[in-house]
Structures are given as structure tokens and as C-alpha cells.
XYZ file of C-alpha atoms in Angstrom:
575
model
C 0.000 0.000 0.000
C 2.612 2.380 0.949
C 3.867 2.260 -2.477
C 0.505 3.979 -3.987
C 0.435 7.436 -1.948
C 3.229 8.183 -4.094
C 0.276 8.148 -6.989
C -1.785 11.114 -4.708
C 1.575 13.503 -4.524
C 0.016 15.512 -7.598
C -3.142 16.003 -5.541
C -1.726 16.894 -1.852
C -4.055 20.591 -2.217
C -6.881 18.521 -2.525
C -6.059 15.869 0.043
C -5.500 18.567 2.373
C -8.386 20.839 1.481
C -11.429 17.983 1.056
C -10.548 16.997 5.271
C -10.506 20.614 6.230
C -13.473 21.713 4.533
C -15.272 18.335 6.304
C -13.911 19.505 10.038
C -14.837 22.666 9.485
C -18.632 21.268 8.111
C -18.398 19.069 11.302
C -17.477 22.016 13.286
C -20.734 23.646 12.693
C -22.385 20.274 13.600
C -20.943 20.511 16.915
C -22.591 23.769 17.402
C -26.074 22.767 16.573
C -26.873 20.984 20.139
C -26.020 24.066 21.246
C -27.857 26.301 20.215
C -30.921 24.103 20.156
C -29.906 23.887 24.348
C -29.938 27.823 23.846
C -33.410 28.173 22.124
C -35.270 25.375 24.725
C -33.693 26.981 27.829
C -34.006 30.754 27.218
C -36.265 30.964 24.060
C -38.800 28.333 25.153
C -38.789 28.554 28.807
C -39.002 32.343 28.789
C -41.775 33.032 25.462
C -39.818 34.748 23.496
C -40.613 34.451 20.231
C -37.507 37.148 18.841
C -34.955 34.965 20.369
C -36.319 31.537 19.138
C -36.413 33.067 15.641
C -33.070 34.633 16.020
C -31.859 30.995 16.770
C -33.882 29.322 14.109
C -31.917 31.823 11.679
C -28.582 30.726 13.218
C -29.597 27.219 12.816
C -30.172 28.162 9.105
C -26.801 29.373 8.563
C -24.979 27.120 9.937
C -26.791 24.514 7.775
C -25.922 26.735 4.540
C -22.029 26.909 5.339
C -22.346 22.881 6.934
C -23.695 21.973 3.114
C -21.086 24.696 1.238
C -18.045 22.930 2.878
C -19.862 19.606 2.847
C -19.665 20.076 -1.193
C -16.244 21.574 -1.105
C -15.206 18.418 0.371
C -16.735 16.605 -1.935
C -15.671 18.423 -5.084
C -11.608 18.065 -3.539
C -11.927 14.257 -2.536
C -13.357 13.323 -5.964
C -11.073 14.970 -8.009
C -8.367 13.332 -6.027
C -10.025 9.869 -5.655
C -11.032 9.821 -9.600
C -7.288 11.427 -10.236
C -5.418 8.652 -7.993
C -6.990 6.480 -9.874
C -6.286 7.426 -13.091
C -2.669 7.603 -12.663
C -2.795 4.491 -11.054
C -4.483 2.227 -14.195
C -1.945 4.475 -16.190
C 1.341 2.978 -13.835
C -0.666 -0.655 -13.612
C -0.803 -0.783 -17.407
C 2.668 0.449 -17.619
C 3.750 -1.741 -15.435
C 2.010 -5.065 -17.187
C 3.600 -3.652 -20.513
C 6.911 -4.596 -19.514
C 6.345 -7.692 -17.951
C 7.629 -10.996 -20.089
C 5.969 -13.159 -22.009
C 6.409 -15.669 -19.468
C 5.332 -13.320 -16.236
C 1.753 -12.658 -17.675
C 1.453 -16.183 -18.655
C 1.855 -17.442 -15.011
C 0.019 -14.403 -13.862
C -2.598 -15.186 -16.017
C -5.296 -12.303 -18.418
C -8.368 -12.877 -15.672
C -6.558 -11.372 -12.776
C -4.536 -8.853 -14.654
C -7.990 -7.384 -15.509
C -10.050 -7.359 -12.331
C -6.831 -5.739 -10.495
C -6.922 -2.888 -13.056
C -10.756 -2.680 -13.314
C -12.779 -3.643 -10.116
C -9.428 -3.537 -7.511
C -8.468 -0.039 -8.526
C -12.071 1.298 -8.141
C -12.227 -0.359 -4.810
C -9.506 1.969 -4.174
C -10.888 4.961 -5.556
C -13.962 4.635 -3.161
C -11.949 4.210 -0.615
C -9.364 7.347 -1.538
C -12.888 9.469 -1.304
C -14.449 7.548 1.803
C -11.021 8.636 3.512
C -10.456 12.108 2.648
C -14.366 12.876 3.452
C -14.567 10.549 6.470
C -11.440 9.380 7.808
C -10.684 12.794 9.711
C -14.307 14.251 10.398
C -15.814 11.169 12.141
C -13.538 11.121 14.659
C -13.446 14.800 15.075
C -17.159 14.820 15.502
C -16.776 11.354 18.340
C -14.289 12.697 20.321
C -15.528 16.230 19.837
C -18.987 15.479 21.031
C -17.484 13.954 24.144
C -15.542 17.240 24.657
C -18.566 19.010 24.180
C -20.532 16.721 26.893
C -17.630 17.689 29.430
C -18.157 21.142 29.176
C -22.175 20.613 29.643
C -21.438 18.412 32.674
C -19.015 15.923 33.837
C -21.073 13.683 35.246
C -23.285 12.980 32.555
C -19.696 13.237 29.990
C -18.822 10.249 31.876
C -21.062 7.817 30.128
C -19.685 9.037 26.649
C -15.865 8.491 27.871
C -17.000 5.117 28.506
C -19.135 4.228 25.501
C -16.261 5.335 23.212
C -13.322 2.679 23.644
C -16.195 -0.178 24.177
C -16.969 0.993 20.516
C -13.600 1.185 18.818
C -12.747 -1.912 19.989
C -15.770 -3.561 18.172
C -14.890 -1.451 15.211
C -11.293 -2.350 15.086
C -11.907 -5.685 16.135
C -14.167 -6.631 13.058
C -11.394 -4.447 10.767
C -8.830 -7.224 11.838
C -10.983 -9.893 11.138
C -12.445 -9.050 7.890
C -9.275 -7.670 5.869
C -7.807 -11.162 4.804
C -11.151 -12.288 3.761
C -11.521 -9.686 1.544
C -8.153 -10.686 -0.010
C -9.533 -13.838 -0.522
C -12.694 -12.464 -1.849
C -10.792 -10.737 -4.356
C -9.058 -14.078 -5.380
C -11.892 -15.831 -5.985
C -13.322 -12.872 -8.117
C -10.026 -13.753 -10.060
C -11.536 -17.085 -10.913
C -15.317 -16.124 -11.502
C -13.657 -13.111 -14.039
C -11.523 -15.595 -15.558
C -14.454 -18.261 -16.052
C -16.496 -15.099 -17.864
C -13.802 -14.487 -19.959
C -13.295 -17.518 -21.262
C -17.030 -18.591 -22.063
C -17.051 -15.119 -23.734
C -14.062 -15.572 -25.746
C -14.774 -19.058 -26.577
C -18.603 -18.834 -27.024
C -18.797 -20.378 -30.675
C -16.654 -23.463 -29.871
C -18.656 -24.224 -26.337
C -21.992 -24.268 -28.893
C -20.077 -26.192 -31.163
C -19.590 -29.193 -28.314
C -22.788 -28.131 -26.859
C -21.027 -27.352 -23.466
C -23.491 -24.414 -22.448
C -25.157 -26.530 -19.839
C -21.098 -28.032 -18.137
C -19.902 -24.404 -18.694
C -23.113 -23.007 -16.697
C -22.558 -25.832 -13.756
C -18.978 -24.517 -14.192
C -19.532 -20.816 -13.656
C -22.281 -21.626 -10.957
C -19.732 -23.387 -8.954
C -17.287 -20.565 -9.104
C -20.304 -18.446 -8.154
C -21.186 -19.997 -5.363
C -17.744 -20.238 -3.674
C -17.602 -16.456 -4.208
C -20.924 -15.668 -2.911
C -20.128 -18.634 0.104
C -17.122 -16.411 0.886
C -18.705 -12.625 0.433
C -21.801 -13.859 2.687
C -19.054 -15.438 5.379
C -17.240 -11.865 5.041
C -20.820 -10.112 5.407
C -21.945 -11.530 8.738
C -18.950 -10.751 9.682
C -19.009 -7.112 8.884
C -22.681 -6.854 9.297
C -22.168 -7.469 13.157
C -20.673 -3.696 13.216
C -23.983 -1.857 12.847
C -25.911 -3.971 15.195
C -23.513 -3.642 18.139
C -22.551 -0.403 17.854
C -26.376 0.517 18.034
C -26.920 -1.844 20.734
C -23.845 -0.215 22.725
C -25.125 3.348 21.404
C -28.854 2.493 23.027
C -27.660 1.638 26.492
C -25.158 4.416 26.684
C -28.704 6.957 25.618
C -30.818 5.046 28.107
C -28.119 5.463 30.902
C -27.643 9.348 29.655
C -31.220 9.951 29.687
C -31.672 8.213 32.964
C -29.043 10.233 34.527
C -29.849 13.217 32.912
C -33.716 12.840 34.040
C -32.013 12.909 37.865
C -29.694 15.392 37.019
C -32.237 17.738 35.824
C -34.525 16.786 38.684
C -32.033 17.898 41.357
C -31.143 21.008 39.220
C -27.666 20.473 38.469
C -28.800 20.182 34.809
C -31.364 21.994 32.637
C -33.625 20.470 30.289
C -31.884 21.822 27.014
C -28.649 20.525 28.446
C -30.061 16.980 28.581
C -31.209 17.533 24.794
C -28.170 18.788 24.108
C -26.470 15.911 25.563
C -28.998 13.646 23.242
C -27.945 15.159 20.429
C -23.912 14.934 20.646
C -24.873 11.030 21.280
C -27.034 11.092 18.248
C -24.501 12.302 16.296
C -21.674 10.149 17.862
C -24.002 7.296 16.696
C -24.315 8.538 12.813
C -20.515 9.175 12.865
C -20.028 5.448 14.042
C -21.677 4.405 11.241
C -20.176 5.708 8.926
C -16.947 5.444 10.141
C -17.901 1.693 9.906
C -19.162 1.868 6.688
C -15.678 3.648 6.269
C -13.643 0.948 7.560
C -14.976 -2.084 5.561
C -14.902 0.092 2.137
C -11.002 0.857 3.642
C -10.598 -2.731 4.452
C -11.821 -3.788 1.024
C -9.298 -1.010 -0.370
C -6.913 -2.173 1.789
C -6.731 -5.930 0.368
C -7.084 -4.497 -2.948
C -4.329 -1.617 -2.656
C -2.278 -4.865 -1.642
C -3.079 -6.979 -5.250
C -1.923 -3.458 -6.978
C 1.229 -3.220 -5.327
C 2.327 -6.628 -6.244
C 2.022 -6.382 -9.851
C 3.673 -3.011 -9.627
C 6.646 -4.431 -7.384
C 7.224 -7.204 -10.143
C 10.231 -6.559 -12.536
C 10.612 -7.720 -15.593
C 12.438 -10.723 -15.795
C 13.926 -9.765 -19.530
C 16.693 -7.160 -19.143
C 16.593 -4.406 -22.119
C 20.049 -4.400 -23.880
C 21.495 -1.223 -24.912
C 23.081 -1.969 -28.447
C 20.754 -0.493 -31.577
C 21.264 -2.301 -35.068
C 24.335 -0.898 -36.581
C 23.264 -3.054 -39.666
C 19.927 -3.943 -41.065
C 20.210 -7.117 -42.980
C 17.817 -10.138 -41.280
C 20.471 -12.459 -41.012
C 19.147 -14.826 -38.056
C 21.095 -17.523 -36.588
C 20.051 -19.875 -33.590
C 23.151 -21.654 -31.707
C 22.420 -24.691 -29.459
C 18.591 -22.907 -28.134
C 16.690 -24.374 -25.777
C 13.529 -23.193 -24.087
C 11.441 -24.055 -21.074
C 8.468 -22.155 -19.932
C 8.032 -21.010 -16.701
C 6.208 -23.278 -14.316
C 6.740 -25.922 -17.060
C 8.807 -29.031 -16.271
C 9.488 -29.967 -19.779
C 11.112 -28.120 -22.562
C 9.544 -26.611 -25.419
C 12.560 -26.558 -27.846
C 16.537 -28.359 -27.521
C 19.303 -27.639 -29.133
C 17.911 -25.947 -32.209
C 20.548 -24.498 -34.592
C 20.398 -23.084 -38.109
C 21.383 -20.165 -39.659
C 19.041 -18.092 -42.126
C 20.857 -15.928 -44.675
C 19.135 -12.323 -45.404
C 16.406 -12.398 -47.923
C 15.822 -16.049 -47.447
C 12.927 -17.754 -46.948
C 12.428 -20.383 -43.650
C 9.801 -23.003 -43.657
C 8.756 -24.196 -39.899
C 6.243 -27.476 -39.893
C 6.225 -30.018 -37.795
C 2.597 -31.577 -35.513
C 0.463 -30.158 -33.501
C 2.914 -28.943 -29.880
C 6.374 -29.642 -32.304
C 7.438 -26.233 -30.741
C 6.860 -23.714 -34.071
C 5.507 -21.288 -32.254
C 7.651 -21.151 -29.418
C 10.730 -21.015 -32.111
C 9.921 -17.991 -33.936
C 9.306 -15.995 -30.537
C 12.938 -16.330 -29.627
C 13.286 -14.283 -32.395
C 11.590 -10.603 -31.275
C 12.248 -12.328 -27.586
C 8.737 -12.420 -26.483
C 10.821 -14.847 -24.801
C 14.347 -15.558 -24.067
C 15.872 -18.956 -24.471
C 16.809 -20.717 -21.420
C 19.927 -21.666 -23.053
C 22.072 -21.003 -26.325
C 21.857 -17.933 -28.127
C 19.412 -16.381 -30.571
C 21.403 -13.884 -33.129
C 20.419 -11.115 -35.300
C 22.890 -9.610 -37.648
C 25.592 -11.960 -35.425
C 24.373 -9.571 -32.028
C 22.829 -11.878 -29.703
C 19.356 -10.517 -29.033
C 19.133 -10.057 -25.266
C 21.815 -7.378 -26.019
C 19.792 -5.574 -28.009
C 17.103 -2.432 -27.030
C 13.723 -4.665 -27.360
C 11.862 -1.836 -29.711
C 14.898 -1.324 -31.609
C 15.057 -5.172 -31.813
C 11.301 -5.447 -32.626
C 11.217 -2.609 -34.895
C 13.242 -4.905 -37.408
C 10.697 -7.272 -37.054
C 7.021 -8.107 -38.555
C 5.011 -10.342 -36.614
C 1.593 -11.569 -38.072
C 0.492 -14.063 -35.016
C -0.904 -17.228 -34.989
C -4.747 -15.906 -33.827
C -5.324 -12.259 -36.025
C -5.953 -9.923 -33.700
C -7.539 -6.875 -34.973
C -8.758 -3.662 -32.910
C -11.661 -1.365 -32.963
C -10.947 1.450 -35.453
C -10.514 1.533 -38.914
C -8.870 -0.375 -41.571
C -6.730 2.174 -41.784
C -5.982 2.471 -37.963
C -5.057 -0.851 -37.978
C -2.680 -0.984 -40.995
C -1.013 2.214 -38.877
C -0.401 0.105 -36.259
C 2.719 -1.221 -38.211
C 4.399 2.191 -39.100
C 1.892 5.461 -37.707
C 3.966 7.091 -40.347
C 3.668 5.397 -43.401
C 2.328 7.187 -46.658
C -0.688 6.342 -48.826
C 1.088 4.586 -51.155
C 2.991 2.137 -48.578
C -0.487 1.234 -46.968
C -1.601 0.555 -50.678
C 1.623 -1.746 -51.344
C 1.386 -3.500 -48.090
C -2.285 -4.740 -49.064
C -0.871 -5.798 -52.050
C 1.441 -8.180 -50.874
C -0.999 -9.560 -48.344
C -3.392 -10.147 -51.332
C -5.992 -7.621 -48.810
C -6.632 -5.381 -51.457
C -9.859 -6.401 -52.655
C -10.701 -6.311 -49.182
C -10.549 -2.821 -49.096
C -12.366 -2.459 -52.675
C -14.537 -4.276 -51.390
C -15.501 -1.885 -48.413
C -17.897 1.124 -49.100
C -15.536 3.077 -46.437
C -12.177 1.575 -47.817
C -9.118 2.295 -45.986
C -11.988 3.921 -43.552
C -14.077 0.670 -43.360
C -14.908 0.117 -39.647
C -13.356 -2.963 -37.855
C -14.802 -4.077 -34.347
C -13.074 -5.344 -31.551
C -11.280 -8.400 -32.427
C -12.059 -7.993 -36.002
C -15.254 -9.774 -35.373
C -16.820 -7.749 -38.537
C -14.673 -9.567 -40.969
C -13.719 -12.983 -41.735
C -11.087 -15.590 -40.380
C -9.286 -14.934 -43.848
C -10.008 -11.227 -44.146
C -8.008 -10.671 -40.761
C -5.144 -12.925 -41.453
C -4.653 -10.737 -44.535
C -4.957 -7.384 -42.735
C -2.650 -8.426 -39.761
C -0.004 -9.912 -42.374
C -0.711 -6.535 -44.266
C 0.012 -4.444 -41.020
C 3.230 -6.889 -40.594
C 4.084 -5.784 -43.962
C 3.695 -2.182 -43.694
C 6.378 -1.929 -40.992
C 8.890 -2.895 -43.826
C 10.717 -5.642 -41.674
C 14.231 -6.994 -41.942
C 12.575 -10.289 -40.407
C 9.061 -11.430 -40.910
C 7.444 -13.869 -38.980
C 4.458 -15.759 -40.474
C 2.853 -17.690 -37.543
C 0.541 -19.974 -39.130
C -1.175 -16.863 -40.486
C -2.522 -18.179 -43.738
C -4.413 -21.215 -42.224
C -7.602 -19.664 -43.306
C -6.388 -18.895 -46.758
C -7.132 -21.014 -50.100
C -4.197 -22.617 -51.473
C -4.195 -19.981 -54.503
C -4.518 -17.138 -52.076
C -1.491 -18.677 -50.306
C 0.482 -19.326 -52.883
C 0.329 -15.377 -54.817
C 0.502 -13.748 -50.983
C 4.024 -16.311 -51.103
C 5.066 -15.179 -54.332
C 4.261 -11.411 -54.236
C 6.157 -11.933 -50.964
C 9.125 -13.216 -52.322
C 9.238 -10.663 -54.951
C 9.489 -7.622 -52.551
C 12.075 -5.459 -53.675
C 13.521 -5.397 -50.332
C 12.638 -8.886 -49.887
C 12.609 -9.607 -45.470
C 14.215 -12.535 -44.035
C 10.848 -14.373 -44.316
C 9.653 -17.160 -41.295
C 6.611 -19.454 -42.265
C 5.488 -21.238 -39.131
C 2.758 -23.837 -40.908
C 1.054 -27.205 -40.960
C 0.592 -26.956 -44.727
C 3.101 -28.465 -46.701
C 2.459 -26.231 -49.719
C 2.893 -23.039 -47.606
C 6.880 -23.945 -47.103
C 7.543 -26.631 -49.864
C 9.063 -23.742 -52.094
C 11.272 -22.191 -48.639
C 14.727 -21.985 -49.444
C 15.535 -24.023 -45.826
C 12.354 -25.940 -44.135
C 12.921 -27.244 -40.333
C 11.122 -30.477 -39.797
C 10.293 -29.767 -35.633
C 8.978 -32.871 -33.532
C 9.092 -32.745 -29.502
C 10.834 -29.477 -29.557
C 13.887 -30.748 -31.239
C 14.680 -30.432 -35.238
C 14.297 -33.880 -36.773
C 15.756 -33.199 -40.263
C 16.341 -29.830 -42.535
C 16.412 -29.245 -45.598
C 14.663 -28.373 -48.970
C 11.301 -29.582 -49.964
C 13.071 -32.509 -52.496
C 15.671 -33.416 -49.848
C 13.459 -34.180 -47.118
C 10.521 -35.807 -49.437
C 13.583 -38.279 -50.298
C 14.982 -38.664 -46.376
C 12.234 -37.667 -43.761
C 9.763 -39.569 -42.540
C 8.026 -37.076 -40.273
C 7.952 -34.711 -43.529
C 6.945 -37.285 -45.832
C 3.715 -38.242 -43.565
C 3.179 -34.787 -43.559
C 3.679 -33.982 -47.156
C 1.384 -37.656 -48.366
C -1.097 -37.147 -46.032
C -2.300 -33.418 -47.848
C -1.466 -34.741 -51.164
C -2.318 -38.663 -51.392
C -2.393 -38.732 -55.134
C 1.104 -38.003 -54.845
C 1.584 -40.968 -52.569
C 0.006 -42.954 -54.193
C 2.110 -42.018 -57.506
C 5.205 -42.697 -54.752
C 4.158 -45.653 -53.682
């Protein structure tokens, strides 16, 4: 926690101002038993009408300046609060940006999200609970009991006494509830995460029809949240009752002693109300301030969640070199990689060398490791041992955006984002000209796409792309790949969705680039990488055989299932 107040430095004025302006709102509270006292015991008791109204118009004003300051304070807490928390989803974004590959995958999406979205605006409440609250409730407690001593000491006695019963019951249920509140939190991890995926995978669960598993599913992640938020509940819903229970003897014992008091003359009868009053308003404070203290408590466990994912470091060092020279050679020397949390390696001992301009073919079965070789490359993750070169630098010595700057990437799933066509393509180069855009779609064989489009280039895309097709997308994303003008392009299984024709003129145009990239095809078609000028055969993480397309047909077994099992005329012609 102590790690966020640095986040409310910009707004001290208002973390100062939004308490003051409460106290002095509370200040005028104070004075309202007062002169009510005042207007029963001189007004009242003596008929006159002038003085009562002179009071009532007191009472007036101090409820106009109570509500002006009352508003002040709000107005400074909630800029602060709503500030705080902007900066803070700014720093927790930040801070999730430069975390690994591997750090977000043990992490995992689901919590990543509810700490930026639900945590941080149980923080914000409590930011503006505690600059309203946190300062004026206990002014107005311990001030009403100051206030009761100076009507009489006697009577004061019973609010000196009621006081530490009720902080201790406060404080008490504080203690108890914060770590169930953490592990409320947690399990809100697992609900959000549940959501998510049902959401993201919603066409393959009615595929399998899985709606009524994944509903039994959810419900039991439901329930153990709502098991834990009703245990965590009781618990805090004991506050209110006791404290009015301890608040209702202490005005049944003031009452009874004032009734004497008043009786014998020590006290008058506005004194008594008076009296009432300050232990009305010690009651409303202590229930706020509980109210307070389980929104703090909440804010507390939450504040905690934050802090950890802004404590983390990266676990990928930035290097310092930039390229001196821009050519795409890429060499791998003795790699191997193991995921973290993972007991088994994902690739060993891979080493091959690809010359600038060529073209690298990447096939292998389903978990062969294609994937996880081509990320070495823009080090979404590092290899656990061997190097990964780039121009013969190794790439950990590299900066990472002057690294991945060389580099086109057009992913295995085609991500697209809400925007344009356009906005999207930018995402490759924000300053590339008309004319680029036009050549990059092109290549990518996207063009009719756009022609297509009664917008064009200004076409709106939805989130995820979901307004356009499986092979519409993997045409745009290899088109914003393209537009980047990479040394090294990485083709992740991006052309699954494409017709072999389609596949084979986005290849060729490709390949006739006049600044033709170092070109990666990660596939499970054999036609997408029989023409490659290399192709890595990959089975259990390891390479199996390399070589051309008529080397390995003659040699490779893995290769030739591969190869016969997409083309069994071919076999059979073989066989």
C-alpha cells in the first residue's frame, strides 16, 4: 500500500483541502446541540418568540455553510479519488507492458484485468471515503465527548465510557475481515476468468454443446464467491448492530441520569437535549466510520493486489546496443527453451542459420514447438539456453523496440482492434504514406478487401475484427506486418484460413518484394513452405531433419507423412 500514496503527490491541495473543509462542516455540527440547548432553555422557557427566531436563523446558517463545505469536500476528494486512480491504471498498465511473455502467462489475463478494473475502483472509493470521512468522524466522536464535558461531567462520563467499548468492536471486526476480503478478491479472479473464457470461446462451447457443463462450471465458481462474500458479510454486518446496541444503552443510561440530574437542578432540560444530540450524532458518525472501515478494508486488500504487480520486474533485461546493420540475417546456436512453471522443454538444441532475404519453412505436428521457435526471435521470450542472433548480435543485447522494430510479426490468432482499416494498418508504421499502406495490401493479397468496403481504408473494424472474416483478418494483420517494412518477418501460421491460390500469390508477391525480409513461415501446410529456401522439420521441440522440400521428401519420414497425407495422389504415384 505504501507504495501507492506516491500516486496522490500531484493532488496533496486537494487531500489537504477535502478533510478541512469536512472539520470545518463538522465544526458547525458541533454547534447545533447548542444552540438548540440555547433556544429550549431561554427561548422556550421564557416566550420569546424574537430569540427563538433569532436561533432558528442561526440554525439556518450554519446549515448553509455545513452543506457549502460539505460540497467543497466533496468536489476536492473526488477529483483526487477519480485522479489517484487514473494515474494508477496508467502505472498498472505500464507496469504489465513490460512484464515478459512468461510473467503474464503465469500471472494469467483474468486477474490482470479485475486488479486494473474492479481492484483499482475499490480503491478509488476508498481514496474518497477517507479524505471525506477518515478525519471528520472522529473529530465529531471525540468532539462530542468534549462538548458533553463542558455541559457536565457527570453525565460526559457515560460518553468516555461508551467510546473505547466501541472502537474496539470497530477495530476488532477491521482485523478480522481484511484477509477475507483478499480472498474475496481471489476468488473474483476465478469467476472473471471463467467469464472471460465462455465469452471468448462462445462459438466453440456451442459447437460441443457445453453451455449446460460451462453453466454448472460458472455456478460453482459463483457460489464459492458468494459462500465467501456472505461469510465476510456476517462478519461485517455485526458492526452496525452492536454499535447501536452499545449506542442504546449508553442513551438510556444518559437519559436516565440526565432525568435525575435535571430533577435535582444540576442540569437543565436543554442541556439533557443537548447531551442527546452529541450522542445522536456520535451514533451517525459510528456508522459511517464503519461503513468507512470495511470500504477501507476492502481497499486495503485491494491496494495490496496493486502493489504486487507493480513491485514485479521484468524478468527480460533491455540491452542497450541499436542495429548498426539492417540485414535479417538470423542464426540460432544450441537454443533451448522451457516455460516457466513448465517441467518440460519446449525446444533443444535448435541451430540453423538463415541468410538475409531467405525464406524459412517451420512445420512439424500439432505442440512440435513452431511457435515457441519464432518468438525467440523478437524475444517475447528468451531462451533458457544457447543464443538467438540477429545480424551476429545476440538478441538479449539488443534495445527490445529497436530489436522489434526490425521485425514483422503476423500471429498465430489475427488480432484486430476497434478502429478503422486504416488504424489498424497504422499500427505497423503510424507514419507510413498512402502509397505504402496501398503496397502493403498488395502483398498480403488484402486489397480487394478494401475495394470491397464502401468506407475503404476507412471501413470500420470491431473489436477483435469480429466484422470480418477468419481470412479477411489474417490478410490485414499480415498486411500491417508488412507495412512496418521488416528486416525479419514472422508468419505464424497466419494463412491457415487462406485457399491454397490465395497462399500461394501472398508467397510469391512476398518473395518478390524489392527489399525482400528474411521471411519465417510457421505452418502445418506443406504447400505453404515446400518452395522455402531451408524448411525445419520440428517434432518434440527438437529439429528432426532440414532441408529443402526434395531433400526431405527423399529422407524424412516425419515430412513425408506430412507432405502424403495433404497430397495422397502423390503418394500414391510414390508408392
Amino acid at each position: 500500500m505504501k507504495k501507492l500514496w506516491g500516486y496522490l503527490k500531484a493532488y496533496r491541495k486537494e487531500c489537504v483541502l477535502a478533510p478541512l473543509f469536512k472539520m470545518l462542516e463538522a465544526s458547525f455540527e458541533l454547534l447545533v446541540p447548542l444552540v438548540v440547548a440555547a433556544m429550549i432553555d431561554t427561548g422556550i422557557a421564557a416566550g420569546d418568540k424574537t430569540y427563538i427566531m433569532h436561533m432558528c436563523l442561526l440554525l439556518v446558517a450554519l446549515g448553509v455553510v455545513g452543506l457549502a463545505s460539505s460540497i467543497s469536500a466533496q468536489y476536492f476528494a473526488a477529483k483526487a479519488s477519480v485522479g489517484f486512480a487514473a494515474k494508477l491504471r496508467h502505472a498498472l498498465l505500464d507496469s504489465i507492458q513490460r512484464l515478459s511473455y512468461g510473467q503474464m502467462d503465469t500471472l494469467g489475463a483474468s486477474t490482470m484485468m479485475t486488479r486494473m478494473t474492479s481492484d483499482v475502483n475499490q480503491l478509488q472509493n476508498g481514496v474518497n471515503l477517507a479524505l471525506r470521512l477518515l478525519l471528520r468522524s472522529p473529530f465529531v466522536v471525540f468532539g462530542a465527548m468534549l462538548m458533553a464535558f463542558t455541559i457536565d461531567l457527570q453525565a460526559a462520563l457515560i460518553f468516555a465510557a461508551v467510546i473505547p467499548a466501541l472502537c474496539v468492536v470497530v477495530f476488532g471486526i477491521m482485523l478480522w475481515t481484511i484477509p477475507q476480503y483478499k480472498k474475496v478478491q481471489e476468488n473474483l479472479d476465478s469467476v472473471t476468468g471463467a467469464a472471460r473464457e465462455n465469452l471468448s470461446g462462445v462459438r466453440v462451447i456451442r459447437a460441443f454443446c457445453m453451455e449446460e457443463e460451462e453453466n454448472k462450471e460458472f455456478e460453482r465458481r459463483n457460489e464459492k464467491l458468494t459462500r465467501l462474500q456472505q461469510k465476510v458479510g456476517k462478519i461485517s454486518a455485526l458492526m452496525n448492530p452492536v454499535t447501536y446496541v452499545l449506542i442504546n444503552v449508553a442513551v438510556i443510561a444518559l437519559i436516565w441520569t440526565g432525568a435525575i440530574r435535571v430533577n435535582s437542578g444540576a442540569l437543565s432540560q436543554g442541556q439533557v437535549v443537548a447531551l442527546y444530540n452529541y450522542m445522536s450524532q456520535i451514533l451517525v458518525e459510528l456508522v459511517k466510520m464503519a461503513n468507512l472501515i470495511i470500504t477501507m478494508t476492502k481497499a486495503a486488500a485491494c491496494g495490496n493486489r496493486i502493489g504486487a504487480v507493480l513491485s514485479f520486474k521484468t524478468d527480460q533485461l533491455d540491452g542497450e546496443l541499436e542495429p548498426e546493420t539492417r540485414r535479417g540475417k538470423v542464426e540460432f546456436r544450441n537454443v533451448s527453451l522451457r516455460y516457466p512453471g513448465s517441467g518440460a522443454e519446449a525446444l533443444q538444441n535448435i541451430s540453423f542459420a538463415a541468410e538475409p532475404g531467405q525464406t524459412i519453412g517451420i512445420i512439424g505436428g500439432t505442440g512440435s514447438g513452431k511457435t515457441s521457435l519464432v518468438n525467440l526471435i523478437p524475444r517475447f521470450y528468451d531462451a533458457t539456453e544457447g543464443s538467438v542472433l540477429v545480424d551476429g548480435v545476440d538478441v538479449r543485447q539488443f534495445q527490445k523496440n529497436a530489436l522489434r522494430s526490425r521485425v514483422g510479426v503476423a500471429p498465430q490468432k489475427a488480432v484486430l482492434f476497434r478502429g478503422t482499416i486504416r488504424s489498424n494498418l497504422l499500427w505497423g508504421n503510424p507514419n507510413a504514406t498512402e502509397a505504402e499502406l496501398q503496397e502493403a495490401l498488395r502483398v498480403a493479397q488484402a486489397e480487394e478487401i478494401v475495394r470491397g468496403k464502401e468506407n475503404g481504408l476507412e471501413e470500420p473494424v470491431a473489436q477483435g475484427g469480429g466484422s470480418l472474416s477468419g481470412g479477411q483478418r489474417q490478410r490485414l494483420t499480415i498486411a500491417r506486418a508488412l507495412v512496418r517494412k521488416p528486416e525479419i518477418l514472422i508468419l505464424d501460421d497466419s494463412a491457415s484460413a487462406l485457399d491454397y491460390a490465395t497462399d500461394s500469390r501472398l508467397r510469391g508477391a512476398i518473395a518478390s518484394m524489392k527489399n525482400r525480409p528474411t521471411t519465417f513461415i510457421v505452418s502445418q501446410r506443406a504447400a505453404s513452405v515446400r518452395f522455402a529456401d531451408l524448411i525445419l522439420v520440428l517434432d518434440d521441440g527438437k529439429i528432426v531433419d532440414a532441408g529443402t522440400h526434395e531433400a526431405l521428401l527423399a529422407r524424412c519420414e516425419i515430412y513425408q507423412e506430412i507432405y502424403y497425407s495433404q497430397f495422397p495422389k502423390e503418394a500414391k504415384s510414390h508408392g
